[in-house]
mmCIF file with all atom_site columns, C-alpha atoms in Angstrom:
data_model
loop_
_atom_site.group_PDB
_atom_site.id
_atom_site.type_symbol
_atom_site.label_atom_id
_atom_site.label_alt_id
_atom_site.label_comp_id
_atom_site.label_asym_id
_atom_site.label_entity_id
_atom_site.label_seq_id
_atom_site.pdbx_PDB_ins_code
_atom_site.Cartn_x
_atom_site.Cartn_y
_atom_site.Cartn_z
_atom_site.occupancy
_atom_site.B_iso_or_equiv
_atom_site.pdbx_formal_charge
_atom_site.auth_seq_id
_atom_site.auth_comp_id
_atom_site.auth_asym_id
_atom_site.auth_atom_id
_atom_site.pdbx_PDB_model_num
ATOM 1   C CA . MET X 1 1   ? 14.574  -5.801  -17.598 1.00 0.00 ? 1101 MET X CA 1
ATOM 2   C CA . ALA X 1 2   ? 15.009  -8.202  -14.725 1.00 0.00 ? 1102 ALA X CA 1
ATOM 3   C CA . ARG X 1 3   ? 17.813  -10.706 -14.739 1.00 0.00 ? 1103 ARG X CA 1
ATOM 4   C CA . GLY X 1 4   ? 16.935  -13.890 -16.611 1.00 0.00 ? 1104 GLY X CA 1
ATOM 5   C CA . SER X 1 5   ? 14.176  -12.286 -18.647 1.00 0.00 ? 1105 SER X CA 1
ATOM 6   C CA . ALA X 1 6   ? 16.143  -11.094 -21.666 1.00 0.00 ? 1106 ALA X CA 1
ATOM 7   C CA . LEU X 1 7   ? 14.483  -11.462 -25.042 1.00 0.00 ? 1107 LEU X CA 1
ATOM 8   C CA . LEU X 1 8   ? 15.245  -14.642 -26.900 1.00 0.00 ? 1108 LEU X CA 1
ATOM 9   C CA . ASP X 1 9   ? 16.502  -14.575 -30.483 1.00 0.00 ? 1109 ASP X CA 1
ATOM 10  C CA . GLY X 1 10  ? 13.610  -13.972 -32.871 1.00 0.00 ? 1110 GLY X CA 1
ATOM 11  C CA . SER X 1 11  ? 11.078  -13.416 -30.096 1.00 0.00 ? 1111 SER X CA 1
ATOM 12  C CA . VAL X 1 12  ? 9.285   -10.228 -29.110 1.00 0.00 ? 1112 VAL X CA 1
ATOM 13  C CA . LEU X 1 13  ? 8.801   -11.570 -25.573 1.00 0.00 ? 1113 LEU X CA 1
ATOM 14  C CA . PRO X 1 14  ? 11.062  -12.686 -22.761 1.00 0.00 ? 1114 PRO X CA 1
ATOM 15  C CA . PRO X 1 15  ? 10.531  -16.196 -21.363 1.00 0.00 ? 1115 PRO X CA 1
ATOM 16  C CA . SER X 1 16  ? 7.265   -16.531 -19.461 1.00 0.00 ? 1116 SER X CA 1
ATOM 17  C CA . ARG X 1 17  ? 7.263   -16.531 -15.668 1.00 0.00 ? 1117 ARG X CA 1
ATOM 18  C CA . ILE X 1 18  ? 3.986   -18.467 -15.711 1.00 0.00 ? 1118 ILE X CA 1
ATOM 19  C CA . THR X 1 19  ? 5.403   -21.910 -16.422 1.00 0.00 ? 1119 THR X CA 1
ATOM 20  C CA . SER X 1 20  ? 4.142   -24.056 -13.536 1.00 0.00 ? 1120 SER X CA 1
ATOM 21  C CA . GLU X 1 21  ? 0.727   -24.946 -12.156 1.00 0.00 ? 1121 GLU X CA 1
ATOM 22  C CA . LYS X 1 22  ? 1.532   -22.964 -9.009  1.00 0.00 ? 1122 LYS X CA 1
ATOM 23  C CA . GLN X 1 23  ? 2.299   -19.821 -11.034 1.00 0.00 ? 1123 GLN X CA 1
ATOM 24  C CA . ALA X 1 24  ? -0.896  -20.295 -13.075 1.00 0.00 ? 1124 ALA X CA 1
ATOM 25  C CA . GLY X 1 25  ? -3.052  -19.826 -9.975  1.00 0.00 ? 1125 GLY X CA 1
ATOM 26  C CA . LEU X 1 26  ? -3.189  -16.032 -10.197 1.00 0.00 ? 1126 LEU X CA 1
ATOM 27  C CA . PRO X 1 27  ? -4.144  -15.875 -13.892 1.00 0.00 ? 1127 PRO X CA 1
ATOM 28  C CA . ARG X 1 28  ? -6.847  -18.484 -13.245 1.00 0.00 ? 1128 ARG X CA 1
ATOM 29  C CA . ARG X 1 29  ? -8.420  -16.193 -10.628 1.00 0.00 ? 1129 ARG X CA 1
ATOM 30  C CA . PHE X 1 30  ? -8.941  -13.473 -13.220 1.00 0.00 ? 1130 PHE X CA 1
ATOM 31  C CA . MET X 1 31  ? -9.840  -15.464 -16.335 1.00 0.00 ? 1131 MET X CA 1
ATOM 32  C CA . PRO X 1 32  ? -13.445 -16.616 -16.827 1.00 0.00 ? 1132 PRO X CA 1
ATOM 33  C CA . GLU X 1 33  ? -14.233 -20.321 -16.673 1.00 0.00 ? 1133 GLU X CA 1
ATOM 34  C CA . SER X 1 34  ? -14.840 -22.055 -19.956 1.00 0.00 ? 1134 SER X CA 1
ATOM 35  C CA . ALA X 1 35  ? -18.400 -23.201 -20.610 1.00 0.00 ? 1135 ALA X CA 1
ATOM 36  C CA . THR X 1 36  ? -16.976 -26.141 -22.555 1.00 0.00 ? 1136 THR X CA 1
ATOM 37  C CA . GLY X 1 37  ? -14.595 -27.233 -19.816 1.00 0.00 ? 1137 GLY X CA 1
ATOM 38  C CA . ARG X 1 38  ? -11.621 -26.247 -21.980 1.00 0.00 ? 1138 ARG X CA 1
ATOM 39  C CA . GLU X 1 39  ? -8.549  -25.061 -20.087 1.00 0.00 ? 1139 GLU X CA 1
ATOM 40  C CA . ILE X 1 40  ? -8.473  -21.240 -20.033 1.00 0.00 ? 1140 ILE X CA 1
ATOM 41  C CA . VAL X 1 41  ? -4.928  -20.732 -18.756 1.00 0.00 ? 1141 VAL X CA 1
ATOM 42  C CA . MET X 1 42  ? -2.266  -22.752 -20.537 1.00 0.00 ? 1142 MET X CA 1
ATOM 43  C CA . LEU X 1 43  ? 1.273   -22.396 -19.236 1.00 0.00 ? 1143 LEU X CA 1
ATOM 44  C CA . GLY X 1 44  ? 3.754   -20.091 -20.924 1.00 0.00 ? 1144 GLY X CA 1
ATOM 45  C CA . GLU X 1 45  ? 7.085   -21.249 -22.309 1.00 0.00 ? 1145 GLU X CA 1
ATOM 46  C CA . GLY X 1 46  ? 10.653  -20.125 -22.776 1.00 0.00 ? 1146 GLY X CA 1
ATOM 47  C CA . ARG X 1 47  ? 9.557   -18.550 -26.048 1.00 0.00 ? 1147 ARG X CA 1
ATOM 48  C CA . PRO X 1 48  ? 6.080   -18.198 -27.553 1.00 0.00 ? 1148 PRO X CA 1
ATOM 49  C CA . ALA X 1 49  ? 5.274   -20.698 -30.265 1.00 0.00 ? 1149 ALA X CA 1
ATOM 50  C CA . PRO X 1 50  ? 5.098   -18.959 -33.662 1.00 0.00 ? 1150 PRO X CA 1
ATOM 51  C CA . ASP X 1 51  ? 1.968   -20.857 -34.682 1.00 0.00 ? 1151 ASP X CA 1
ATOM 52  C CA . TYR X 1 52  ? -0.514  -21.601 -31.955 1.00 0.00 ? 1152 TYR X CA 1
ATOM 53  C CA . PRO X 1 53  ? -3.943  -22.336 -33.462 1.00 0.00 ? 1153 PRO X CA 1
ATOM 54  C CA . GLY X 1 54  ? -6.796  -22.039 -31.016 1.00 0.00 ? 1154 GLY X CA 1
ATOM 55  C CA . ARG X 1 55  ? -4.776  -20.145 -28.448 1.00 0.00 ? 1155 ARG X CA 1
ATOM 56  C CA . SER X 1 56  ? -3.060  -16.812 -28.133 1.00 0.00 ? 1156 SER X CA 1
ATOM 57  C CA . VAL X 1 57  ? -0.519  -15.136 -25.887 1.00 0.00 ? 1157 VAL X CA 1
ATOM 58  C CA . PHE X 1 58  ? -2.228  -13.186 -23.111 1.00 0.00 ? 1158 PHE X CA 1
ATOM 59  C CA . PHE X 1 59  ? -0.784  -11.068 -20.298 1.00 0.00 ? 1159 PHE X CA 1
ATOM 60  C CA . LEU X 1 60  ? -1.652  -11.306 -16.613 1.00 0.00 ? 1160 LEU X CA 1
ATOM 61  C CA . PRO X 1 61  ? -1.741  -7.475  -16.160 1.00 0.00 ? 1161 PRO X CA 1
ATOM 62  C CA . PHE X 1 62  ? -4.357  -7.266  -18.947 1.00 0.00 ? 1162 PHE X CA 1
ATOM 63  C CA . ALA X 1 63  ? -6.589  -9.713  -17.069 1.00 0.00 ? 1163 ALA X CA 1
ATOM 64  C CA . MET X 1 64  ? -5.956  -7.805  -13.828 1.00 0.00 ? 1164 MET X CA 1
ATOM 65  C CA . ALA X 1 65  ? -7.118  -4.623  -15.594 1.00 0.00 ? 1165 ALA X CA 1
ATOM 66  C CA . GLY X 1 66  ? -10.382 -6.349  -16.508 1.00 0.00 ? 1166 GLY X CA 1
ATOM 67  C CA . LEU X 1 67  ? -9.682  -7.398  -20.087 1.00 0.00 ? 1167 LEU X CA 1
ATOM 68  C CA . VAL X 1 68  ? -10.954 -10.959 -20.304 1.00 0.00 ? 1168 VAL X CA 1
ATOM 69  C CA . PRO X 1 69  ? -12.546 -12.849 -23.186 1.00 0.00 ? 1169 PRO X CA 1
ATOM 70  C CA . PRO X 1 70  ? -14.975 -12.515 -24.788 1.00 0.00 ? 1170 PRO X CA 1
ATOM 71  C CA . PHE X 1 71  ? -13.822 -9.028  -25.712 1.00 0.00 ? 1171 PHE X CA 1
ATOM 72  C CA . SER X 1 72  ? -16.265 -6.168  -26.150 1.00 0.00 ? 1172 SER X CA 1
ATOM 73  C CA . SER X 1 73  ? -17.016 -4.661  -29.527 1.00 0.00 ? 1173 SER X CA 1
ATOM 74  C CA . PHE X 1 74  ? -15.667 -1.380  -28.099 1.00 0.00 ? 1174 PHE X CA 1
ATOM 75  C CA . PHE X 1 75  ? -12.257 -2.982  -27.445 1.00 0.00 ? 1175 PHE X CA 1
ATOM 76  C CA . MET X 1 76  ? -12.146 -4.528  -30.902 1.00 0.00 ? 1176 MET X CA 1
ATOM 77  C CA . ASP X 1 77  ? -13.220 -1.191  -32.471 1.00 0.00 ? 1177 ASP X CA 1
ATOM 78  C CA . VAL X 1 78  ? -10.328 0.582   -30.719 1.00 0.00 ? 1178 VAL X CA 1
ATOM 79  C CA . LEU X 1 79  ? -7.827  -1.984  -32.018 1.00 0.00 ? 1179 LEU X CA 1
ATOM 80  C CA . GLU X 1 80  ? -9.253  -1.755  -35.532 1.00 0.00 ? 1180 GLU X CA 1
ATOM 81  C CA . PHE X 1 81  ? -9.416  2.048   -35.678 1.00 0.00 ? 1181 PHE X CA 1
ATOM 82  C CA . TYR X 1 82  ? -5.860  2.564   -34.447 1.00 0.00 ? 1182 TYR X CA 1
ATOM 83  C CA . ASP X 1 83  ? -4.549  -0.429  -36.463 1.00 0.00 ? 1183 ASP X CA 1
ATOM 84  C CA . LEU X 1 84  ? -3.255  -2.117  -33.313 1.00 0.00 ? 1184 LEU X CA 1
ATOM 85  C CA . GLN X 1 85  ? -2.873  -5.638  -32.063 1.00 0.00 ? 1185 GLN X CA 1
ATOM 86  C CA . MET X 1 86  ? -3.777  -6.402  -28.465 1.00 0.00 ? 1186 MET X CA 1
ATOM 87  C CA . ALA X 1 87  ? -0.144  -6.877  -27.385 1.00 0.00 ? 1187 ALA X CA 1
ATOM 88  C CA . HIS X 1 88  ? 0.799   -3.431  -28.744 1.00 0.00 ? 1188 HIS X CA 1
ATOM 89  C CA . LEU X 1 89  ? -0.943  -1.946  -25.702 1.00 0.00 ? 1189 LEU X CA 1
ATOM 90  C CA . THR X 1 90  ? 0.576   -1.387  -22.271 1.00 0.00 ? 1190 THR X CA 1
ATOM 91  C CA . PRO X 1 91  ? -1.134  -2.405  -19.021 1.00 0.00 ? 1191 PRO X CA 1
ATOM 92  C CA . ASN X 1 92  ? -1.970  1.280   -18.416 1.00 0.00 ? 1192 ASN X CA 1
ATOM 93  C CA . ALA X 1 93  ? -3.601  1.428   -21.862 1.00 0.00 ? 1193 ALA X CA 1
ATOM 94  C CA . MET X 1 94  ? -5.786  -1.493  -20.764 1.00 0.00 ? 1194 MET X CA 1
ATOM 95  C CA . MET X 1 95  ? -6.580  0.320   -17.516 1.00 0.00 ? 1195 MET X CA 1
ATOM 96  C CA . THR X 1 96  ? -7.535  3.437   -19.487 1.00 0.00 ? 1196 THR X CA 1
ATOM 97  C CA . LEU X 1 97  ? -9.920  1.415   -21.667 1.00 0.00 ? 1197 LEU X CA 1
ATOM 98  C CA . ALA X 1 98  ? -11.411 -0.376  -18.647 1.00 0.00 ? 1198 ALA X CA 1
ATOM 99  C CA . ILE X 1 99  ? -11.940 2.849   -16.688 1.00 0.00 ? 1199 ILE X CA 1
ATOM 100 C CA . PHE X 1 100 ? -13.492 4.541   -19.711 1.00 0.00 ? 1200 PHE X CA 1
ATOM 101 C CA . ALA X 1 101 ? -15.868 1.606   -20.345 1.00 0.00 ? 1201 ALA X CA 1
ATOM 102 C CA . HIS X 1 102 ? -16.851 1.456   -16.666 1.00 0.00 ? 1202 HIS X CA 1
ATOM 103 C CA . LEU X 1 103 ? -17.447 5.210   -16.559 1.00 0.00 ? 1203 LEU X CA 1
ATOM 104 C CA . CYS X 1 104 ? -19.678 5.030   -19.637 1.00 0.00 ? 1204 CYS X CA 1
ATOM 105 C CA . GLU X 1 105 ? -21.696 1.997   -18.542 1.00 0.00 ? 1205 GLU X CA 1
ATOM 106 C CA . MET X 1 106 ? -22.045 2.539   -14.802 1.00 0.00 ? 1206 MET X CA 1
ATOM 107 C CA . PHE X 1 107 ? -22.090 6.299   -14.356 1.00 0.00 ? 1207 PHE X CA 1
ATOM 108 C CA . ILE X 1 108 ? -23.248 7.829   -17.628 1.00 0.00 ? 1208 ILE X CA 1
ATOM 109 C CA . GLY X 1 109 ? -25.522 4.980   -18.710 1.00 0.00 ? 1209 GLY X CA 1
ATOM 110 C CA . VAL X 1 110 ? -24.264 4.673   -22.281 1.00 0.00 ? 1210 VAL X CA 1
ATOM 111 C CA . ARG X 1 111 ? -22.296 2.056   -24.139 1.00 0.00 ? 1211 ARG X CA 1
ATOM 112 C CA . PRO X 1 112 ? -18.632 2.931   -24.548 1.00 0.00 ? 1212 PRO X CA 1
ATOM 113 C CA . SER X 1 113 ? -18.022 4.204   -28.053 1.00 0.00 ? 1213 SER X CA 1
ATOM 114 C CA . LEU X 1 114 ? -14.936 4.788   -30.128 1.00 0.00 ? 1214 LEU X CA 1
ATOM 115 C CA . ARG X 1 115 ? -16.160 8.268   -31.039 1.00 0.00 ? 1215 ARG X CA 1
ATOM 116 C CA . LEU X 1 116 ? -16.463 9.335   -27.404 1.00 0.00 ? 1216 LEU X CA 1
ATOM 117 C CA . PHE X 1 117 ? -13.158 7.666   -26.492 1.00 0.00 ? 1217 PHE X CA 1
ATOM 118 C CA . ARG X 1 118 ? -11.372 9.568   -29.277 1.00 0.00 ? 1218 ARG X CA 1
ATOM 119 C CA . TRP X 1 119 ? -12.759 12.835  -27.914 1.00 0.00 ? 1219 TRP X CA 1
ATOM 120 C CA . PHE X 1 120 ? -10.935 12.191  -24.618 1.00 0.00 ? 1220 PHE X CA 1
ATOM 121 C CA . PHE X 1 121 ? -7.835  10.267  -25.733 1.00 0.00 ? 1221 PHE X CA 1
ATOM 122 C CA . THR X 1 122 ? -5.237  9.933   -28.450 1.00 0.00 ? 1222 THR X CA 1
ATOM 123 C CA . VAL X 1 123 ? -2.811  7.058   -29.045 1.00 0.00 ? 1223 VAL X CA 1
ATOM 124 C CA . GLN X 1 124 ? 0.856   7.646   -28.201 1.00 0.00 ? 1224 GLN X CA 1
ATOM 125 C CA . SER X 1 125 ? 3.935   5.534   -28.968 1.00 0.00 ? 1225 SER X CA 1
ATOM 126 C CA . VAL X 1 126 ? 6.428   4.624   -26.282 1.00 0.00 ? 1226 VAL X CA 1
ATOM 127 C CA . SER X 1 127 ? 10.029  5.647   -26.734 1.00 0.00 ? 1227 SER X CA 1
ATOM 128 C CA . PRO X 1 128 ? 12.086  3.790   -27.805 1.00 0.00 ? 1228 PRO X CA 1
ATOM 129 C CA . PRO X 1 129 ? 9.662   1.879   -30.076 1.00 0.00 ? 1229 PRO X CA 1
ATOM 130 C CA . SER X 1 130 ? 8.543   -1.489  -28.743 1.00 0.00 ? 1230 SER X CA 1
ATOM 131 C CA . VAL X 1 131 ? 6.643   -4.356  -30.361 1.00 0.00 ? 1231 VAL X CA 1
ATOM 132 C CA . VAL X 1 132 ? 4.904   -5.478  -27.159 1.00 0.00 ? 1232 VAL X CA 1
ATOM 133 C CA . GLY X 1 133 ? 3.608   -2.591  -25.077 1.00 0.00 ? 1233 GLY X CA 1
ATOM 134 C CA . GLY X 1 134 ? 4.416   -0.140  -27.856 1.00 0.00 ? 1234 GLY X CA 1
ATOM 135 C CA . CYS X 1 135 ? 1.656   2.385   -27.203 1.00 0.00 ? 1235 CYS X CA 1
ATOM 136 C CA . TYR X 1 136 ? -0.716  3.835   -24.644 1.00 0.00 ? 1236 TYR X CA 1
ATOM 137 C CA . PHE X 1 137 ? -3.573  6.330   -24.567 1.00 0.00 ? 1237 PHE X CA 1
ATOM 138 C CA . LEU X 1 138 ? -2.824  9.933   -23.705 1.00 0.00 ? 1238 LEU X CA 1
ATOM 139 C CA . PRO X 1 139 ? -5.594  12.250  -22.493 1.00 0.00 ? 1239 PRO X CA 1
ATOM 140 C CA . ARG X 1 140 ? -6.179  15.157  -24.847 1.00 0.00 ? 1240 ARG X CA 1
ATOM 141 C CA . GLY X 1 141 ? -5.134  18.402  -23.153 1.00 0.00 ? 1241 GLY X CA 1
ATOM 142 C CA . PRO X 1 142 ? -8.272  20.517  -23.675 1.00 0.00 ? 1242 PRO X CA 1
ATOM 143 C CA . VAL X 1 143 ? -10.649 17.879  -22.274 1.00 0.00 ? 1243 VAL X CA 1
ATOM 144 C CA . LEU X 1 144 ? -8.656  16.850  -19.197 1.00 0.00 ? 1244 LEU X CA 1
ATOM 145 C CA . ASN X 1 145 ? -10.860 18.892  -16.869 1.00 0.00 ? 1245 ASN X CA 1
ATOM 146 C CA . ARG X 1 146 ? -13.978 17.147  -18.266 1.00 0.00 ? 1246 ARG X CA 1
ATOM 147 C CA . TYR X 1 147 ? -12.799 13.613  -17.482 1.00 0.00 ? 1247 TYR X CA 1
ATOM 148 C CA . ILE X 1 148 ? -12.518 11.879  -14.135 1.00 0.00 ? 1248 ILE X CA 1
ATOM 149 C CA . PRO X 1 149 ? -9.131  12.201  -12.438 1.00 0.00 ? 1249 PRO X CA 1
ATOM 150 C CA . CYS X 1 150 ? -7.152  8.968   -12.875 1.00 0.00 ? 1250 CYS X CA 1
ATOM 151 C CA . VAL X 1 151 ? -3.859  7.967   -11.357 1.00 0.00 ? 1251 VAL X CA 1
ATOM 152 C CA . LEU X 1 152 ? -2.353  4.936   -13.066 1.00 0.00 ? 1252 LEU X CA 1
ATOM 153 C CA . ARG X 1 153 ? 0.667   2.911   -12.024 1.00 0.00 ? 1253 ARG X CA 1
ATOM 154 C CA . LYS X 1 154 ? 3.899   4.526   -13.128 1.00 0.00 ? 1254 LYS X CA 1
ATOM 155 C CA . LYS X 1 155 ? 5.597   1.195   -13.775 1.00 0.00 ? 1255 LYS X CA 1
ATOM 156 C CA . TRP X 1 156 ? 4.518   -2.413  -14.248 1.00 0.00 ? 1256 TRP X CA 1
ATOM 157 C CA . ASP X 1 157 ? 7.738   -4.229  -13.385 1.00 0.00 ? 1257 ASP X CA 1
ATOM 158 C CA . ASP X 1 158 ? 8.713   -6.881  -15.909 1.00 0.00 ? 1258 ASP X CA 1
ATOM 159 C CA . TRP X 1 159 ? 5.085   -7.316  -17.027 1.00 0.00 ? 1259 TRP X CA 1
ATOM 160 C CA . LYS X 1 160 ? 6.063   -8.717  -20.429 1.00 0.00 ? 1260 LYS X CA 1
ATOM 161 C CA . SER X 1 161 ? 7.264   -11.882 -18.661 1.00 0.00 ? 1261 SER X CA 1
ATOM 162 C CA . ASP X 1 162 ? 3.807   -12.505 -17.184 1.00 0.00 ? 1262 ASP X CA 1
ATOM 163 C CA . TRP X 1 163 ? 2.297   -14.172 -20.240 1.00 0.00 ? 1263 TRP X CA 1
ATOM 164 C CA . PHE X 1 164 ? 0.411   -17.381 -20.785 1.00 0.00 ? 1264 PHE X CA 1
ATOM 165 C CA . TYR X 1 165 ? -1.735  -18.904 -23.504 1.00 0.00 ? 1265 TYR X CA 1
ATOM 166 C CA . THR X 1 166 ? -5.513  -18.738 -23.584 1.00 0.00 ? 1266 THR X CA 1
ATOM 167 C CA . PRO X 1 167 ? -8.072  -19.813 -26.195 1.00 0.00 ? 1267 PRO X CA 1
ATOM 168 C CA . LEU X 1 168 ? -9.002  -16.814 -28.354 1.00 0.00 ? 1268 LEU X CA 1
ATOM 169 C CA . ALA X 1 169 ? -10.637 -16.388 -31.726 1.00 0.00 ? 1269 ALA X CA 1
ATOM 170 C CA . ASP X 1 170 ? -8.121  -16.439 -34.559 1.00 0.00 ? 1270 ASP X CA 1
ATOM 171 C CA . GLU X 1 171 ? -8.319  -12.719 -35.291 1.00 0.00 ? 1271 GLU X CA 1
ATOM 172 C CA . ALA X 1 172 ? -5.376  -10.668 -36.527 1.00 0.00 ? 1272 ALA X CA 1
ATOM 173 C CA . ARG X 1 173 ? -5.896  -8.041  -33.799 1.00 0.00 ? 1273 ARG X CA 1
ATOM 174 C CA . LEU X 1 174 ? -5.443  -10.700 -31.107 1.00 0.00 ? 1274 LEU X CA 1
ATOM 175 C CA . ARG X 1 175 ? -2.258  -12.256 -32.495 1.00 0.00 ? 1275 ARG X CA 1
ATOM 176 C CA . LEU X 1 176 ? 1.192   -11.496 -31.144 1.00 0.00 ? 1276 LEU X CA 1
ATOM 177 C CA . PRO X 1 177 ? 2.652   -8.704  -33.323 1.00 0.00 ? 1277 PRO X CA 1
ATOM 178 C CA . SER X 1 178 ? 6.056   -8.847  -34.971 1.00 0.00 ? 1278 SER X CA 1
ATOM 179 C CA . GLN X 1 179 ? 6.475   -5.076  -35.483 1.00 0.00 ? 1279 GLN X CA 1
ATOM 180 C CA . PRO X 1 180 ? 5.857   -1.983  -33.333 1.00 0.00 ? 1280 PRO X CA 1
ATOM 181 C CA . PRO X 1 181 ? 2.528   -0.220  -33.882 1.00 0.00 ? 1281 PRO X CA 1
ATOM 182 C CA . ALA X 1 182 ? 2.472   1.515   -37.263 1.00 0.00 ? 1282 ALA X CA 1
ATOM 183 C CA . GLN X 1 183 ? 0.453   4.649   -36.583 1.00 0.00 ? 1283 GLN X CA 1
ATOM 184 C CA . ALA X 1 184 ? 1.003   5.310   -32.908 1.00 0.00 ? 1284 ALA X CA 1
#
């Protein structure tokens, strides 16, 4: 972990690097504008607030991968089926979901489905276990030659420090977890 980004006592995240209006410019490019005029990107802090009604921790690499609210039913189905919270996933897990959804919608002409996703991928824990970014999706061996070739980034440097708040529905799957993923 980069210098100055060590985890704070009792927190699952390092201090945010998105703490000024200047640093909020990049997240604002990716996040959709609010129809109500409500601020979409609220600055991060030294430690995430334990209770933040009406807002949730969100990561810049997730937005860069195409995950922006409102979330698709496919995304929520994946979280529910694997008993995950959004922050359990790595940026490459988000890229995998985005590529799969795009492939289904734009090239095959079907809605992305959990059943089809499970045919191609399985969930895998990172080692050592981690609360934030604790799992990713691993292609199933026998079906690799039936899926499009994908090369994902090997490393997202210090991505856990690139967090900010955004208004999200108060759903358990979207809250910041306190434990590593259970089943992964």
